[in-house]
Amino acid sequence: MRGTGVTHAVCPGSFDPPTLGHLDIVGRAAGLFERVTVAVLVNPAKEGMFTVAERLELLREAVHPWANVDVDSFGGLLVDYCTSHDIQAIVKGLRAVSDFDYELQMAQMNKGLSGVDTLFMPTSPTFSFLSSSLVKQVATYGGDVSAHLSAEVYAALTARLAEQRDGGL
Ligand code: PNS
C-alpha cells in the first residue's frame, strides 16, 4: 500500500531565541517535506527574553535560505494548530536521551488527541548540548555564544542584554 505522502510539517517551539541547533533541524526538515512551518508558541504564562513578534522576525530572517519554510505563531494546543492548517507531521529535534522521555509523552499525547504523528530527528552532534536557555544564561554572564547563533540573532541578543543592563542601572 502506498502512503498518501506527508507534505506539510511543523517545527514547533519557543525559539527564545532561535539557535543554530533549531536551524539545523528546520533546514533538514525543509529537505524532507514540501512545506515546513516554524511555529512559535505564544505562552502568556511565560515572559521570554524576546517577544513573540521579535522571535518571528528573527526566524523569518533565519529561514530565508529555504523557499519552502514559513514562520507563524500559535496559542493553545499544537494539534489544533496542525488540524486547522492541514499539517500532517510534527518534527522535533532530539539532542540526547534526556530529551526523549518528555518528547515521547508529548508525541503519544498528540497522536492520541488528533492522529498527527511526531517525527524525531537527531540533532547534529555539534549542537547536542545547545539550548536557548543555556545560551541566554551564558551570554548574560558575559560568555561568548556567537558560535551558537546566527549573526542576526547574536546581534539581537547582545543588544537585548545591553538594554537590560542599562535599564538595571
Ligand atoms: O521549545 P520548547 O519550549 O521545548 O517547545 C515546546 C512546545 C512549544 C513544542 C510544546 O510546549 C507545545 O507543543 N506546546 C503547545 C501546547 C500543547 O499542545 N501542549 C500539549 C503537548 S502534548
Coordinates of N, CA, C and O and ligand atoms in Angstrom, one line a residue:
M1 N 0.8 -1.2 0.0 CA 0.0 0.0 0.0 C 0.9 1.3 0.0 O 1.8 1.3 0.7
R2 N 0.5 2.2 -0.8 CA 1.3 3.4 -0.8 C 0.7 4.4 0.2 O -0.5 4.5 0.3
G3 N 1.6 5.2 0.8 CA 1.1 6.2 1.7 C 0.6 7.4 0.8 O 0.8 7.4 -0.4
T4 N 0.0 8.3 1.5 CA -0.5 9.5 0.8 C 0.6 10.5 0.6 O 0.4 11.5 -0.1
G5 N 1.7 10.4 1.4 CA 2.8 11.3 1.3 C 2.5 12.5 2.2 O 1.4 13.1 2.2
V6 N 3.5 12.8 3.1 CA 3.4 13.9 4.0 C 4.0 15.1 3.4 O 5.1 15.1 2.9
T7 N 3.2 16.1 3.2 CA 3.7 17.3 2.5 C 4.0 18.5 3.4 O 4.9 19.3 3.1
H8 N 3.3 18.6 4.5 CA 3.4 19.8 5.3 C 3.7 19.4 6.8 O 2.9 18.7 7.4
A9 N 4.9 19.9 7.3 CA 5.3 19.6 8.6 C 5.4 20.8 9.4 O 5.7 21.9 8.9
V10 N 5.4 20.7 10.7 CA 5.6 21.9 11.6 C 6.8 21.6 12.5 O 7.0 20.5 13.0
C11 N 7.6 22.6 12.7 CA 8.7 22.6 13.7 C 8.3 23.6 14.8 O 8.4 24.8 14.7
P12 N 7.7 23.0 15.9 CA 7.2 24.0 17.0 C 8.2 24.2 18.0 O 9.2 23.4 18.2
G13 N 8.1 25.3 18.7 CA 9.0 25.6 19.9 C 8.8 27.0 20.4 O 7.9 27.7 19.9
S14 N 9.6 27.3 21.4 CA 9.6 28.6 22.0 C 10.5 29.6 21.2 O 10.3 30.8 21.1
F15 N 11.6 29.0 20.8 CA 12.6 29.8 20.0 C 13.0 31.2 20.7 O 12.9 32.2 20.0
D16 N 13.3 31.1 21.9 CA 13.6 32.3 22.7 C 15.1 32.4 23.1 O 15.3 32.2 24.3
P17 N 16.0 32.6 22.2 CA 15.9 32.9 20.8 C 16.2 31.6 20.0 O 16.6 30.6 20.5
P18 N 16.0 31.7 18.6 CA 16.3 30.6 17.8 C 17.9 30.4 17.8 O 18.6 31.4 17.7
T19 N 18.3 29.1 17.9 CA 19.7 28.8 17.9 C 20.1 28.1 16.6 O 19.2 27.7 15.8
L20 N 21.4 27.9 16.4 CA 21.8 27.1 15.2 C 21.3 25.7 15.2 O 21.1 25.0 14.2
G21 N 21.1 25.2 16.5 CA 20.5 23.8 16.6 C 19.1 23.8 16.1 O 18.8 22.8 15.4
H22 N 18.3 24.8 16.4 CA 17.0 24.8 15.8 C 17.0 24.9 14.3 O 16.3 24.2 13.6
L23 N 17.9 25.7 13.8 CA 18.0 25.9 12.3 C 18.5 24.6 11.6 O 18.1 24.3 10.5
D24 N 19.3 23.9 12.3 CA 19.8 22.6 11.8 C 18.6 21.7 11.5 O 18.5 21.1 10.4
I25 N 17.7 21.6 12.5 CA 16.5 20.8 12.3 C 15.6 21.3 11.2 O 15.1 20.6 10.4
V26 N 15.4 22.6 11.3 CA 14.5 23.2 10.3 C 15.0 23.0 8.9 O 14.3 22.6 7.9
G27 N 16.3 23.2 8.7 CA 16.9 23.0 7.3 C 16.8 21.6 6.8 O 16.5 21.3 5.7
R28 N 17.0 20.6 7.8 CA 16.9 19.2 7.3 C 15.5 18.9 7.1 O 15.2 18.1 6.1
A29 N 14.5 19.4 7.9 CA 13.1 19.1 7.6 C 12.7 19.7 6.2 O 11.9 19.1 5.5
A30 N 13.3 20.9 5.9 CA 13.0 21.5 4.6 C 13.4 20.6 3.5 O 12.8 20.7 2.4
G31 N 14.4 19.8 3.7 CA 14.8 18.9 2.6 C 13.9 17.6 2.5 O 14.0 16.9 1.5
L32 N 13.1 17.4 3.5 CA 12.3 16.2 3.5 C 10.8 16.4 3.2 O 10.1 15.5 2.7
F33 N 10.3 17.7 3.5 CA 8.9 18.0 3.3 C 8.7 19.0 2.2 O 9.6 19.9 2.1
E34 N 7.6 19.0 1.6 CA 7.3 20.0 0.6 C 7.2 21.4 1.3 O 7.7 22.4 0.7
R35 N 6.6 21.4 2.4 CA 6.5 22.7 3.1 C 6.7 22.5 4.6 O 6.3 21.5 5.2
V36 N 7.4 23.4 5.2 CA 7.7 23.4 6.7 C 7.3 24.7 7.3 O 7.6 25.8 6.8
T37 N 6.5 24.6 8.4 CA 6.2 25.9 9.1 C 6.9 25.8 10.5 O 6.8 24.8 11.2
V38 N 7.6 26.9 10.7 CA 8.2 27.0 12.1 C 7.2 27.8 12.9 O 6.9 28.9 12.6
A39 N 6.7 27.1 14.0 CA 5.6 27.7 14.7 C 6.1 28.1 16.2 O 6.5 27.2 16.9
V40 N 6.0 29.4 16.5 CA 6.4 29.8 17.8 C 5.2 29.8 18.8 O 4.1 30.4 18.5
L41 N 5.4 29.2 19.9 CA 4.3 29.1 20.9 C 4.1 30.4 21.6 O 5.1 31.1 22.1
V42 N 2.9 30.9 21.6 CA 2.5 32.1 22.4 C 2.1 31.6 23.7 O 1.1 30.9 23.9
N43 N 3.0 31.9 24.7 CA 2.7 31.4 26.1 C 2.6 32.5 27.0 O 3.5 33.1 27.5
P44 N 1.3 32.9 27.3 CA 1.1 34.1 28.2 C 1.6 33.9 29.6 O 1.9 34.9 30.3
A45 N 1.9 32.6 30.0 CA 2.3 32.4 31.3 C 3.9 32.6 31.5 O 4.4 32.6 32.6
K46 N 4.5 32.8 30.4 CA 6.0 32.8 30.4 C 6.5 34.0 29.6 O 6.4 34.0 28.4
E47 N 7.1 35.0 30.3 CA 7.7 36.1 29.6 C 9.0 35.7 29.1 O 9.9 35.3 29.9
G48 N 9.3 35.9 27.8 CA 10.6 35.5 27.3 C 11.5 36.7 27.3 O 11.2 37.8 27.6
M49 N 12.8 36.4 26.8 CA 13.7 37.5 26.6 C 13.3 38.3 25.4 O 13.5 39.5 25.3
F50 N 12.7 37.6 24.4 CA 12.2 38.3 23.2 C 10.7 38.1 23.1 O 10.2 37.1 23.5
T51 N 10.1 39.1 22.6 CA 8.6 39.0 22.4 C 8.4 38.0 21.2 O 9.3 37.7 20.4
V52 N 7.2 37.5 21.1 CA 6.9 36.6 20.0 C 7.1 37.3 18.7 O 7.6 36.7 17.8
A53 N 6.7 38.5 18.6 CA 6.9 39.3 17.3 C 8.4 39.4 17.0 O 8.8 39.2 15.8
E54 N 9.2 39.6 18.0 CA 10.7 39.6 17.7 C 11.2 38.3 17.3 O 12.1 38.2 16.4
R55 N 10.7 37.2 18.0 CA 11.2 35.9 17.6 C 10.8 35.5 16.1 O 11.5 34.9 15.4
L56 N 9.6 36.0 15.8 CA 9.1 35.7 14.4 C 10.0 36.4 13.4 O 10.4 35.9 12.4
E57 N 10.4 37.6 13.7 CA 11.2 38.4 12.9 C 12.6 37.8 12.7 O 13.1 37.6 11.6
L58 N 13.2 37.3 13.8 CA 14.5 36.7 13.8 C 14.4 35.4 13.0 O 15.3 35.0 12.2
L59 N 13.3 34.6 13.2 CA 13.1 33.4 12.5 C 12.9 33.6 11.0 O 13.5 32.9 10.1
R60 N 12.2 34.6 10.6 CA 11.9 35.0 9.2 C 13.3 35.2 8.5 O 13.5 34.7 7.4
E61 N 14.1 35.9 9.2 CA 15.4 36.2 8.6 C 16.3 34.9 8.5 O 16.9 34.7 7.5
A62 N 16.2 34.1 9.5 CA 17.0 32.9 9.6 C 16.6 31.8 8.6 O 17.4 31.1 8.1
V63 N 15.2 31.8 8.3 CA 14.8 30.7 7.3 C 14.8 31.2 5.9 O 14.4 30.4 5.0
H64 N 15.2 32.4 5.7 CA 15.2 33.0 4.3 C 15.8 32.0 3.3 O 15.3 32.0 2.2
P65 N 16.9 31.3 3.6 CA 17.5 30.4 2.6 C 16.6 29.3 2.1 O 16.9 28.8 1.0
W66 N 15.6 29.0 2.8 CA 14.7 27.9 2.4 C 13.4 28.4 1.9 O 12.6 28.9 2.7
A67 N 13.2 28.2 0.6 CA 11.9 28.8 0.0 C 10.7 28.1 0.5 O 9.6 28.7 0.4
N68 N 10.8 26.9 1.0 CA 9.6 26.1 1.4 C 9.3 26.2 2.9 O 8.6 25.4 3.4
V69 N 10.0 27.1 3.6 CA 9.8 27.3 5.0 C 9.2 28.6 5.3 O 9.6 29.7 4.8
D70 N 8.1 28.6 6.1 CA 7.5 29.8 6.6 C 7.4 29.8 8.1 O 7.7 28.8 8.8
V71 N 7.0 30.9 8.6 CA 7.1 31.2 10.1 C 5.7 31.7 10.6 O 5.1 32.5 9.9
D72 N 5.3 31.2 11.7 CA 4.0 31.5 12.2 C 4.0 31.4 13.8 O 5.0 30.9 14.3
S73 N 3.0 31.9 14.4 CA 2.9 31.7 15.9 C 1.6 31.0 16.1 O 0.7 31.0 15.3
F74 N 1.5 30.3 17.3 CA 0.2 29.7 17.7 C 0.1 29.7 19.2 O 1.0 29.8 19.9
G75 N -1.2 29.7 19.6 CA -1.5 29.5 21.0 C -2.4 28.3 21.2 O -2.9 27.8 20.2
G76 N -2.5 27.8 22.4 CA -3.3 26.6 22.7 C -2.6 25.4 22.3 O -1.4 25.3 22.3
L77 N -3.4 24.4 21.9 CA -2.8 23.1 21.6 C -2.1 23.0 20.2 O -2.7 23.5 19.2
L78 N -1.0 22.4 20.2 CA -0.3 22.3 18.9 C -1.1 21.5 17.9 O -1.1 21.8 16.7
V79 N -1.8 20.4 18.4 CA -2.5 19.6 17.5 C -3.7 20.4 16.9 O -4.0 20.1 15.7
D80 N -4.2 21.3 17.6 CA -5.3 22.1 17.0 C -4.8 23.0 15.8 O -5.4 23.2 14.8
Y81 N -3.5 23.5 16.1 CA -2.9 24.3 15.0 C -2.6 23.4 13.8 O -2.9 23.8 12.7
C82 N -2.2 22.2 14.1 CA -1.9 21.2 13.0 C -3.2 20.9 12.2 O -3.2 21.0 10.9
T83 N -4.3 20.7 12.9 CA -5.5 20.3 12.2 C -6.0 21.5 11.4 O -6.4 21.3 10.2
S84 N -6.0 22.7 12.0 CA -6.5 23.8 11.3 C -5.7 24.3 10.1 O -6.1 25.0 9.2
H85 N -4.4 23.8 10.1 CA -3.5 24.2 9.0 C -3.2 23.1 8.1 O -2.2 23.1 7.2
D86 N -3.9 21.9 8.2 CA -3.7 20.8 7.4 C -2.2 20.3 7.5 O -1.6 20.0 6.4
I87 N -1.7 20.3 8.7 CA -0.3 19.8 8.9 C -0.3 18.4 9.3 O -1.0 18.0 10.2
Q88 N 0.5 17.6 8.6 CA 0.4 16.1 8.9 C 1.5 15.6 9.8 O 1.4 14.4 10.3
A89 N 2.5 16.3 10.1 CA 3.6 15.8 10.9 C 4.2 16.9 11.8 O 4.4 18.1 11.3
I90 N 4.6 16.5 13.0 CA 5.4 17.4 13.9 C 6.8 16.9 13.8 O 7.0 15.7 14.0
V91 N 7.7 17.8 13.6 CA 9.2 17.4 13.6 C 9.8 18.0 14.9 O 9.7 19.2 15.1
K92 N 10.5 17.1 15.6 CA 11.2 17.6 16.8 C 12.6 17.1 16.8 O 12.9 15.9 16.4
G93 N 13.5 18.0 17.2 CA 14.9 17.6 17.3 C 15.1 16.9 18.7 O 14.6 17.3 19.7
L94 N 15.9 15.8 18.7 CA 16.3 15.2 19.9 C 17.8 15.4 20.1 O 18.6 15.0 19.2
R95 N 18.2 16.0 21.2 CA 19.6 16.3 21.4 C 20.3 15.1 22.1 O 21.4 14.8 21.9
A96 N 19.6 14.5 23.1 CA 20.1 13.5 23.9 C 19.0 12.6 24.5 O 17.8 13.0 24.3
V97 N 19.4 11.5 25.1 CA 18.4 10.6 25.7 C 17.5 11.4 26.7 O 16.3 11.1 26.8
S98 N 18.1 12.4 27.3 CA 17.4 13.1 28.3 C 16.2 13.9 27.7 O 15.2 14.1 28.4
D99 N 16.2 14.2 26.5 CA 15.1 14.8 25.8 C 13.9 13.8 25.5 O 12.8 14.2 25.4
F100 N 14.3 12.5 25.5 CA 13.4 11.6 24.9 C 12.2 11.3 25.7 O 11.0 11.3 25.1
D101 N 12.3 11.2 27.0 CA 11.1 10.9 27.9 C 9.9 11.8 27.6 O 8.8 11.4 27.3
Y102 N 10.2 13.1 27.8 CA 9.2 14.1 27.7 C 8.7 14.2 26.3 O 7.4 14.3 26.0
E103 N 9.6 14.1 25.3 CA 9.2 14.2 23.9 C 8.3 13.1 23.5 O 7.3 13.2 22.8
L104 N 8.6 11.9 24.0 CA 7.8 10.7 23.8 C 6.4 10.9 24.3 O 5.4 10.6 23.7
Q105 N 6.3 11.4 25.6 CA 5.0 11.6 26.2 C 4.2 12.6 25.3 O 3.0 12.3 25.1
M106 N 4.8 13.7 24.9 CA 4.1 14.7 24.1 C 3.6 14.1 22.8 O 2.5 14.3 22.3
A107 N 4.6 13.3 22.1 CA 4.2 12.7 20.8 C 3.1 11.7 21.0 O 2.2 11.7 20.1
Q108 N 3.1 10.9 22.0 CA 2.0 10.0 22.2 C 0.6 10.7 22.5 O -0.4 10.3 22.0
M109 N 0.7 11.7 23.4 CA -0.5 12.5 23.7 C -1.0 13.2 22.4 O -2.2 13.1 22.1
N110 N -0.1 13.8 21.6 CA -0.6 14.5 20.4 C -1.2 13.5 19.4 O -2.2 13.8 18.7
K111 N -0.6 12.3 19.3 CA -1.1 11.3 18.4 C -2.5 10.9 18.8 O -3.4 10.7 18.0
G112 N -2.7 10.7 20.2 CA -4.0 10.2 20.7 C -5.0 11.3 20.5 O -6.2 11.1 20.3
L113 N -4.6 12.6 20.7 CA -5.6 13.7 20.6 C -6.1 13.9 19.2 O -7.2 14.3 19.0
S114 N -5.2 13.7 18.2 CA -5.6 14.2 16.8 C -5.1 13.2 15.7 O -5.5 13.5 14.6
G115 N -4.3 12.3 16.0 CA -3.8 11.4 15.0 C -2.6 11.9 14.3 O -2.0 11.3 13.4
V116 N -2.1 13.1 14.7 CA -0.9 13.7 14.0 C 0.3 13.0 14.6 O 0.5 12.8 15.8
D117 N 1.2 12.6 13.7 CA 2.4 11.9 14.1 C 3.6 12.9 14.3 O 3.6 13.9 13.7
T118 N 4.5 12.4 15.2 CA 5.7 13.2 15.5 C 6.9 12.4 15.0 O 7.0 11.2 15.2
L119 N 7.8 13.1 14.3 CA 9.0 12.5 13.8 C 10.2 13.1 14.5 O 10.3 14.4 14.6
F120 N 11.0 12.3 15.1 CA 12.2 12.8 15.9 C 13.4 12.8 15.0 O 13.6 11.8 14.3
M121 N 14.1 13.8 15.0 CA 15.3 14.0 14.2 C 16.5 14.2 15.2 O 16.5 15.2 15.9
P122 N 17.5 13.3 15.1 CA 18.6 13.6 16.0 C 19.3 14.8 15.6 O 19.6 15.0 14.4
T123 N 19.6 15.7 16.5 CA 20.4 16.9 16.2 C 21.8 16.5 15.8 O 22.3 15.5 16.2
S124 N 22.4 17.4 15.0 CA 23.8 17.1 14.6 C 24.6 17.2 15.9 O 24.3 18.0 16.8
P125 N 25.6 16.3 16.0 CA 26.4 16.3 17.3 C 27.0 17.7 17.7 O 27.1 18.0 18.9
T126 N 27.2 18.5 16.7 CA 27.8 19.9 17.0 C 26.8 20.6 17.9 O 27.2 21.5 18.7
F127 N 25.5 20.3 17.9 CA 24.5 21.1 18.6 C 23.9 20.3 19.7 O 22.9 20.7 20.3
S128 N 24.5 19.1 20.1 CA 23.7 18.2 21.0 C 23.6 18.8 22.4 O 22.8 18.4 23.2
F129 N 24.4 19.8 22.7 CA 24.4 20.4 24.1 C 23.7 21.7 24.1 O 23.5 22.4 25.2
L130 N 23.2 22.2 23.0 CA 22.8 23.5 22.8 C 21.3 23.7 23.2 O 20.4 22.9 22.8
S131 N 21.0 24.8 23.9 CA 19.6 25.1 24.2 C 19.5 26.6 24.3 O 20.5 27.3 24.7
S132 N 18.3 27.2 24.1 CA 18.1 28.6 24.1 C 18.4 29.1 25.6 O 19.0 30.1 25.8
S133 N 18.0 28.3 26.6 CA 18.1 28.8 27.9 C 19.6 28.8 28.3 O 20.1 29.7 29.0
L134 N 20.4 27.8 27.9 CA 21.8 27.8 28.2 C 22.5 29.0 27.5 O 23.4 29.7 28.1
V135 N 22.1 29.2 26.3 CA 22.7 30.4 25.5 C 22.5 31.7 26.3 O 23.4 32.5 26.5
K136 N 21.2 31.9 26.7 CA 20.9 33.1 27.4 C 21.6 33.2 28.7 O 22.1 34.3 29.1
Q137 N 21.7 32.1 29.5 CA 22.4 32.1 30.7 C 23.9 32.5 30.6 O 24.4 33.4 31.2
V138 N 24.6 31.8 29.6 CA 26.0 32.0 29.4 C 26.2 33.5 28.9 O 27.1 34.2 29.4
A139 N 25.4 33.9 28.0 CA 25.5 35.3 27.4 C 25.3 36.3 28.5 O 26.0 37.4 28.6
T140 N 24.3 36.1 29.4 CA 24.0 37.0 30.5 C 25.2 37.3 31.4 O 25.5 38.4 31.8
Y141 N 26.1 36.2 31.5 CA 27.2 36.4 32.4 C 28.5 36.6 31.6 O 29.6 36.4 32.1
G142 N 28.3 37.1 30.3 CA 29.5 37.5 29.5 C 30.2 36.5 28.7 O 31.2 36.8 28.1
G143 N 29.6 35.2 28.7 CA 30.3 34.2 27.9 C 30.0 34.4 26.4 O 29.0 35.0 26.0
D144 N 30.9 33.9 25.6 CA 30.8 34.1 24.1 C 29.9 33.0 23.6 O 30.3 31.8 23.5
V145 N 28.7 33.4 23.1 CA 27.8 32.4 22.5 C 27.7 32.6 20.9 O 26.8 32.0 20.3
S146 N 28.6 33.4 20.4 CA 28.5 33.8 19.0 C 28.5 32.5 18.0 O 27.9 32.6 17.0
A147 N 29.2 31.5 18.5 CA 29.3 30.3 17.6 C 28.0 29.5 17.5 O 27.8 28.6 16.7
H148 N 27.0 29.8 18.4 CA 25.8 29.0 18.5 C 24.6 29.7 17.9 O 23.5 29.1 17.9
L149 N 24.8 30.9 17.4 CA 23.7 31.7 16.9 C 24.0 32.3 15.5 O 25.2 32.5 15.2
S150 N 22.9 32.6 14.7 CA 23.2 33.3 13.5 C 23.7 34.7 13.9 O 23.5 35.2 15.0
A151 N 24.3 35.4 12.9 CA 24.8 36.7 13.2 C 23.7 37.7 13.7 O 23.9 38.5 14.6
E152 N 22.5 37.5 13.1 CA 21.4 38.4 13.4 C 20.9 38.1 14.8 O 20.6 39.1 15.6
V153 N 20.8 36.9 15.2 CA 20.3 36.5 16.5 C 21.3 36.9 17.5 O 21.0 37.5 18.6
Y154 N 22.6 36.7 17.2 CA 23.6 37.1 18.2 C 23.6 38.6 18.4 O 23.7 39.1 19.6
A155 N 23.4 39.4 17.3 CA 23.3 40.9 17.5 C 22.1 41.2 18.3 O 22.2 42.1 19.2
A156 N 21.0 40.6 18.1 CA 19.8 40.9 18.8 C 19.9 40.5 20.3 O 19.5 41.3 21.2
L157 N 20.6 39.4 20.6 CA 20.8 39.0 22.0 C 21.7 40.0 22.7 O 21.5 40.4 23.8
T158 N 22.8 40.4 22.0 CA 23.8 41.3 22.6 C 23.1 42.6 22.9 O 23.3 43.2 24.0
A159 N 22.2 43.1 21.9 CA 21.5 44.4 22.1 C 20.5 44.3 23.3 O 20.4 45.2 24.1
R160 N 19.8 43.1 23.4 CA 18.8 43.0 24.5 C 19.5 42.9 25.8 O 19.0 43.5 26.8
L161 N 20.7 42.3 25.9 CA 21.4 42.2 27.2 C 21.9 43.6 27.6 O 21.8 44.0 28.8
A162 N 22.3 44.4 26.6 CA 22.8 45.7 26.9 C 21.7 46.6 27.4 O 21.8 47.3 28.3
E163 N 20.5 46.4 26.7 CA 19.3 47.2 27.2 C 19.0 46.8 28.6 O 18.7 47.7 29.4
Q164 N 19.0 45.5 28.9 CA 18.7 45.1 30.3 C 19.7 45.6 31.3 O 19.3 46.0 32.4
R165 N 20.9 45.6 30.9 CA 22.0 46.2 31.8 C 21.7 47.7 32.1 O 21.8 48.1 33.2
D166 N 21.5 48.4 30.9 CA 21.3 49.8 31.1 C 20.0 50.1 31.9 O 20.0 51.0 32.7
G167 N 19.0 49.3 31.7 CA 17.7 49.5 32.4 C 17.9 49.2 33.9 O 17.2 49.8 34.7
G168 N 18.8 48.4 34.2 CA 19.0 48.0 35.6 C 19.9 48.9 36.4 O 20.1 48.7 37.6
L169 N 20.5 49.9 35.7 CA 21.5 50.8 36.3 C 20.8 51.8 37.2 O 19.7 52.2 37.0
Ligands
PNS1 O1 10.9 24.9 22.6 P1 10.1 24.2 23.6 O2 9.7 25.2 24.7 O3 10.7 23.0 24.1 O4 8.7 23.8 22.8 C1 7.7 23.1 23.4 C2 6.4 23.1 22.6 C3 6.0 24.5 22.2 C4 6.6 22.3 21.3 C5 5.3 22.4 23.5 O5 5.3 23.0 24.7 C6 3.9 22.6 22.8 O6 3.6 21.9 21.9 N1 3.1 23.5 23.4 C7 1.8 23.8 22.9 C8 0.7 23.3 23.9 C9 0.4 21.8 23.7 O7 0.0 21.4 22.7 N2 0.6 21.1 24.8 C10 0.3 19.7 24.8 C11 1.6 18.9 24.4 S1 1.2 17.2 24.5

